[in-house]
Each structure stands twice: as C-alpha cells, then as structure tokens.
Amino acid sequence: MLPYNKCMEKKLYYAAIVGTGRIGFSLGFDKKREQPASHTMALLNNKRIKLIAAADSNEENLENWRKYVKKHNGKKDFTLVFPTSKELYENVTCLDIITVAVNEDNHLEECLKAIEYKPKLVILEKPVALNSEEAEKIRAKAVEFGVPVMVNHERRFAKDYLSVVSLIDKIGDIQSVTGELDSGLRIYGSEFEKDGTYSLLHDGTHLVDILQYILGKNEPNEQSVVTPLLTNPIVSGIHKDEKGIVRNFSAHYQSVVTRFGTIPEVTFKMSGRSKFFEFRLEILGTLGKIVVGNGIFEFYLRKESKLYTGFYSLTKQKLKLPKKTGYFSGMVQNAVDFLDGQSELVSPLEDAIADLKVLEEIKAKF
C-alpha cells in the first residue's frame, strides 16, 4: 500500500474523485458557466479539502486531470492517479471524501465500492442510480457501513433558489406551482433504461428535486423509506414520435400538502423536442408571483393598475441578486460543514431516492 504521506496535516479533509469526465472535471473550463462547474474545481477551491487522487478508465481524461491538479497544487503536489477505483482504494489509505462522478449506468457499482472503503462521506453525482431499486441497494450498503451519502442536486445550494423561500410569504397563498424543462433530448424510451440516457432521468431529476425541496423536505418513516411529496400524478399531453419515443408530457398533482399549506395544483412539464434549453419554476400566489430558472429570477407583486381603474396588476420588483449563486461551491462547503459537525447534509441520499420514485410514477403512465 502507498499511504498518502501528507495525510497528517491538520484541519484538512482528504478527497479522491472517481470519474474525470465532464461533470467530474472538464466543465470547469466552460467559460460561459458559473465556476466552479465541476467536482474537481469545487473540491480544489475549498481550502479545507485536499484533493489527492483520481481514478478513470479513460487515459486521456485522467492525464489531463493529473496535469491540471499538479499545476494547481504546485511544488506540494503528491497527487496519485489510477485506471480503476479498486487500485485507488488499495493504494490510498486516508480518504475522508470520495466523489463518484461516473456515468449513470456505473453509479451503483462505483458507489458501493466507495462506501465499502468507509470514508467519512461519499458525494454522488445525480441521479442516484438508473432506478429506485438500484438506489435502495446503495442506501442499504450505506446503512450497513455507516457511511453518509450526499447527492449533487446542485440547485439546493444555489442562492437564487434558496432566496425563493424567503419571498414566498410576500406573494400570499400559493395557488399553483409549475416546473418546466425544455430541451432536445428524448424524454423517455424503454431501450434507454440500460444507460439512463433520457431526459426524464438525466434532467428531470433536477426539476423534481428542486420542486420537492422548496415545497417541503421529505422525512423517512420508521422503515427508512422516504415518501415523495409529489404522488399520484395525472399524466397528460403525452406525445410520442414515429419511433414511439416520448417527447412531451405534463404531470399534474392536486391538493399537494406542503410546508406552505395545501397547494391546489402542482404541474411538472417536459419537452424533448425543443430547439432550446430552458429550466424554470413559477410559483403563483394570491398577491404575486416568483419565477426562477436558468438565468431567470423575477419577482412580481400586485400594484394598483396603471391601465384600469379599480384593478390591480402584477408589477416586477427590483431585486439585488448575488453575482454568483455558489451552486457547486455551496455543495462542497456543506460537505465540510457536515464533517465538522456544524450542519446536516442539505442533499441526503434519502431525498434523492424520493425523486426517483416520483419519476418512476410518471414513467409508468407513458
């Protein structure tokens, strides 16, 4: 074994990453995205974390990762790289954090291996797994080994989405909530379940998760099985292309009980044939409206109408928003705070499993 000689430094958590592809590494170079935008960059940017190792079967990705981390760490770099996670775990003996950032079809295998290593925390890229059955295997292993798992549902840590909660009481009683996701990626086809390359799972997990998080945090019951907030959907507007692939749908939930009271209607819409990408939530109250999404944050309140005597209209309010949402750095900081005993995990495994169950209820209606 090759124990990492620098593991005796105080007040540092030692981390490794499995998977050095897009979300694991290369999105950190996208100049249009708010940075850090990858697990590697977020870990490197946190002063309490020392990123010391990586594993990836793609030699080019791994070498690019090694060169970048070595340059970042300078003369003090002792970073190790391995072609498999098995070799990483056999040779590095002091990991506190293991980040699993592989493709969805490898989440189960790699997350189980990471848990068996017994780090203090596993950070798992969303979605948890290809389905809730696989996700429950991860949960069972995490319980068996006593290893907490955080899932990277990044919008839970974004300052714009977090500010929504503080504004909801200003818009009166909530009348409806609508979540919409539009892209060009197919929504669902049974042949894509083997690798998870369909939007209902890949992108829909984000939309369902932020809806459930804002409206009310789920709690496990006595059997440690989480009950989703959104249940029993009425699925309509299903559109399939000539190959039978689902391209559009709407899921409607009636009388949803939330921490803000009972909401008459929550709607979840997706398009898989749009020539653009859009992700947005709209919360309509009796006194105003909040709209938040990718590059969008709008807050409206009723004001006396300038157009009609005796009427009120919605007027857009000025908001001072942070230049950065901190979505990825916030996730890593929550990991540090959790390990310090200062915070609970904001995005625990149990909540992410509940998201998968919502998606599976919708999928069953196609």
PDB file of N, CA, C and O in Angstrom, residues 175-202:
ATOM      1  N   GLN A 175     -51.283  29.547  -5.126  1.00  0.00           N
ATOM      2  CA  GLN A 175     -52.374  28.996  -5.931  1.00  0.00           C
ATOM      3  C   GLN A 175     -51.917  27.828  -6.792  1.00  0.00           C
ATOM      4  O   GLN A 175     -52.644  26.852  -6.979  1.00  0.00           O
ATOM      5  N   SER A 176     -50.694  27.946  -7.332  1.00  0.00           N
ATOM      6  CA  SER A 176     -50.178  26.875  -8.183  1.00  0.00           C
ATOM      7  C   SER A 176     -48.668  26.980  -8.278  1.00  0.00           C
ATOM      8  O   SER A 176     -48.091  28.056  -8.086  1.00  0.00           O
ATOM      9  N   VAL A 177     -48.049  25.857  -8.575  1.00  0.00           N
ATOM     10  CA  VAL A 177     -46.607  25.803  -8.833  1.00  0.00           C
ATOM     11  C   VAL A 177     -46.416  25.027 -10.127  1.00  0.00           C
ATOM     12  O   VAL A 177     -46.983  23.938 -10.303  1.00  0.00           O
ATOM     13  N   THR A 178     -45.612  25.592 -11.033  1.00  0.00           N
ATOM     14  CA  THR A 178     -45.341  24.935 -12.310  1.00  0.00           C
ATOM     15  C   THR A 178     -43.841  24.826 -12.518  1.00  0.00           C
ATOM     16  O   THR A 178     -43.114  25.810 -12.392  1.00  0.00           O
ATOM     17  N   GLY A 179     -43.383  23.629 -12.815  1.00  0.00           N
ATOM     18  CA  GLY A 179     -41.989  23.403 -13.177  1.00  0.00           C
ATOM     19  C   GLY A 179     -41.923  22.968 -14.628  1.00  0.00           C
ATOM     20  O   GLY A 179     -42.704  22.113 -15.055  1.00  0.00           O
ATOM     21  N   GLU A 180     -41.020  23.581 -15.399  1.00  0.00           N
ATOM     22  CA  GLU A 180     -40.948  23.271 -16.825  1.00  0.00           C
ATOM     23  C   GLU A 180     -39.503  23.066 -17.249  1.00  0.00           C
ATOM     24  O   GLU A 180     -38.606  23.808 -16.859  1.00  0.00           O
ATOM     25  N   LEU A 181     -39.290  22.034 -18.048  1.00  0.00           N
ATOM     26  CA  LEU A 181     -37.965  21.732 -18.575  1.00  0.00           C
ATOM     27  C   LEU A 181     -38.103  21.429 -20.063  1.00  0.00           C
ATOM     28  O   LEU A 181     -38.850  20.521 -20.450  1.00  0.00           O
ATOM     29  N   ASP A 182     -37.414  22.203 -20.880  1.00  0.00           N
ATOM     30  CA  ASP A 182     -37.479  22.045 -22.337  1.00  0.00           C
ATOM     31  C   ASP A 182     -36.078  21.811 -22.890  1.00  0.00           C
ATOM     32  O   ASP A 182     -35.134  22.542 -22.554  1.00  0.00           O
ATOM     33  N   SER A 183     -35.946  20.792 -23.733  1.00  0.00           N
ATOM     34  CA  SER A 183     -34.655  20.515 -24.370  1.00  0.00           C
ATOM     35  C   SER A 183     -34.901  19.692 -25.627  1.00  0.00           C
ATOM     36  O   SER A 183     -36.045  19.421 -25.996  1.00  0.00           O
ATOM     37  N   GLY A 184     -33.847  19.284 -26.275  1.00  0.00           N
ATOM     38  CA  GLY A 184     -33.965  18.463 -27.468  1.00  0.00           C
ATOM     39  C   GLY A 184     -33.724  16.988 -27.204  1.00  0.00           C
ATOM     40  O   GLY A 184     -33.796  16.171 -28.127  1.00  0.00           O
ATOM     41  N   LEU A 185     -33.439  16.642 -25.949  1.00  0.00           N
ATOM     42  CA  LEU A 185     -33.168  15.244 -25.608  1.00  0.00           C
ATOM     43  C   LEU A 185     -34.465  14.489 -25.365  1.00  0.00           C
ATOM     44  O   LEU A 185     -35.369  14.996 -24.708  1.00  0.00           O
ATOM     45  N   ARG A 186     -34.555  13.277 -25.913  1.00  0.00           N
ATOM     46  CA  ARG A 186     -35.743  12.440 -25.710  1.00  0.00           C
ATOM     47  C   ARG A 186     -36.093  12.358 -24.234  1.00  0.00           C
ATOM     48  O   ARG A 186     -35.217  12.265 -23.364  1.00  0.00           O
ATOM     49  N   ILE A 187     -37.380  12.362 -23.943  1.00  0.00           N
ATOM     50  CA  ILE A 187     -37.826  12.273 -22.555  1.00  0.00           C
ATOM     51  C   ILE A 187     -37.736  10.845 -22.043  1.00  0.00           C
ATOM     52  O   ILE A 187     -37.241  10.602 -20.942  1.00  0.00           O
ATOM     53  N   TYR A 188     -38.211   9.901 -22.854  1.00  0.00           N
ATOM     54  CA  TYR A 188     -38.151   8.507 -22.398  1.00  0.00           C
ATOM     55  C   TYR A 188     -38.325   7.538 -23.548  1.00  0.00           C
ATOM     56  O   TYR A 188     -39.093   7.770 -24.463  1.00  0.00           O
ATOM     57  N   GLY A 189     -37.576   6.444 -23.469  1.00  0.00           N
ATOM     58  CA  GLY A 189     -37.732   5.290 -24.336  1.00  0.00           C
ATOM     59  C   GLY A 189     -37.204   4.091 -23.569  1.00  0.00           C
ATOM     60  O   GLY A 189     -36.137   4.184 -22.939  1.00  0.00           O
ATOM     61  N   SER A 190     -37.921   2.983 -23.564  1.00  0.00           N
ATOM     62  CA  SER A 190     -37.532   1.841 -22.736  1.00  0.00           C
ATOM     63  C   SER A 190     -36.137   1.322 -23.057  1.00  0.00           C
ATOM     64  O   SER A 190     -35.428   0.811 -22.180  1.00  0.00           O
ATOM     65  N   GLU A 191     -35.712   1.480 -24.317  1.00  0.00           N
ATOM     66  CA  GLU A 191     -34.394   0.972 -24.711  1.00  0.00           C
ATOM     67  C   GLU A 191     -33.245   1.775 -24.096  1.00  0.00           C
ATOM     68  O   GLU A 191     -32.087   1.344 -24.135  1.00  0.00           O
ATOM     69  N   PHE A 192     -33.568   2.936 -23.518  1.00  0.00           N
ATOM     70  CA  PHE A 192     -32.520   3.772 -22.935  1.00  0.00           C
ATOM     71  C   PHE A 192     -32.408   3.607 -21.418  1.00  0.00           C
ATOM     72  O   PHE A 192     -31.579   4.255 -20.782  1.00  0.00           O
ATOM     73  N   GLU A 193     -33.214   2.711 -20.851  1.00  0.00           N
ATOM     74  CA  GLU A 193     -33.145   2.490 -19.406  1.00  0.00           C
ATOM     75  C   GLU A 193     -31.824   1.863 -18.986  1.00  0.00           C
ATOM     76  O   GLU A 193     -31.369   2.052 -17.857  1.00  0.00           O
ATOM     77  N   LYS A 194     -31.193   1.134 -19.888  1.00  0.00           N
ATOM     78  CA  LYS A 194     -29.952   0.438 -19.545  1.00  0.00           C
ATOM     79  C   LYS A 194     -28.793   1.384 -19.249  1.00  0.00           C
ATOM     80  O   LYS A 194     -27.850   1.034 -18.533  1.00  0.00           O
ATOM     81  N   ASP A 195     -28.830   2.600 -19.833  1.00  0.00           N
ATOM     82  CA  ASP A 195     -27.734   3.540 -19.588  1.00  0.00           C
ATOM     83  C   ASP A 195     -28.194   4.907 -19.077  1.00  0.00           C
ATOM     84  O   ASP A 195     -27.370   5.775 -18.785  1.00  0.00           O
ATOM     85  N   GLY A 196     -29.512   5.102 -18.962  1.00  0.00           N
ATOM     86  CA  GLY A 196     -30.033   6.337 -18.389  1.00  0.00           C
ATOM     87  C   GLY A 196     -29.932   7.555 -19.276  1.00  0.00           C
ATOM     88  O   GLY A 196     -30.056   8.688 -18.788  1.00  0.00           O
ATOM     89  N   THR A 197     -29.764   7.354 -20.580  1.00  0.00           N
ATOM     90  CA  THR A 197     -29.600   8.491 -21.491  1.00  0.00           C
ATOM     91  C   THR A 197     -30.943   9.009 -21.992  1.00  0.00           C
ATOM     92  O   THR A 197     -31.209   9.066 -23.189  1.00  0.00           O
ATOM     93  N   TYR A 198     -31.793   9.406 -21.052  1.00  0.00           N
ATOM     94  CA  TYR A 198     -33.066  10.025 -21.405  1.00  0.00           C
ATOM     95  C   TYR A 198     -33.353  11.137 -20.404  1.00  0.00           C
ATOM     96  O   TYR A 198     -32.949  11.087 -19.245  1.00  0.00           O
ATOM     97  N   SER A 199     -34.044  12.167 -20.874  1.00  0.00           N
ATOM     98  CA  SER A 199     -34.151  13.410 -20.123  1.00  0.00           C
ATOM     99  C   SER A 199     -34.969  13.295 -18.848  1.00  0.00           C
ATOM    100  O   SER A 199     -34.710  14.015 -17.875  1.00  0.00           O
ATOM    101  N   LEU A 200     -35.973  12.431 -18.817  1.00  0.00           N
ATOM    102  CA  LEU A 200     -36.781  12.289 -17.604  1.00  0.00           C
ATOM    103  C   LEU A 200     -35.889  11.966 -16.415  1.00  0.00           C
ATOM    104  O   LEU A 200     -36.090  12.484 -15.314  1.00  0.00           O
ATOM    105  N   LEU A 201     -34.871  11.124 -16.634  1.00  0.00           N
ATOM    106  CA  LEU A 201     -33.942  10.770 -15.568  1.00  0.00           C
ATOM    107  C   LEU A 201     -32.809  11.778 -15.460  1.00  0.00           C
ATOM    108  O   LEU A 201     -32.518  12.299 -14.385  1.00  0.00           O
ATOM    109  N   HIS A 202     -32.181  12.100 -16.589  1.00  0.00           N
ATOM    110  CA  HIS A 202     -30.973  12.907 -16.577  1.00  0.00           C
ATOM    111  C   HIS A 202     -31.230  14.344 -16.119  1.00  0.00           C
ATOM    112  O   HIS A 202     -30.485  14.895 -15.306  1.00  0.00           O
TER     113      HIS A 202
END
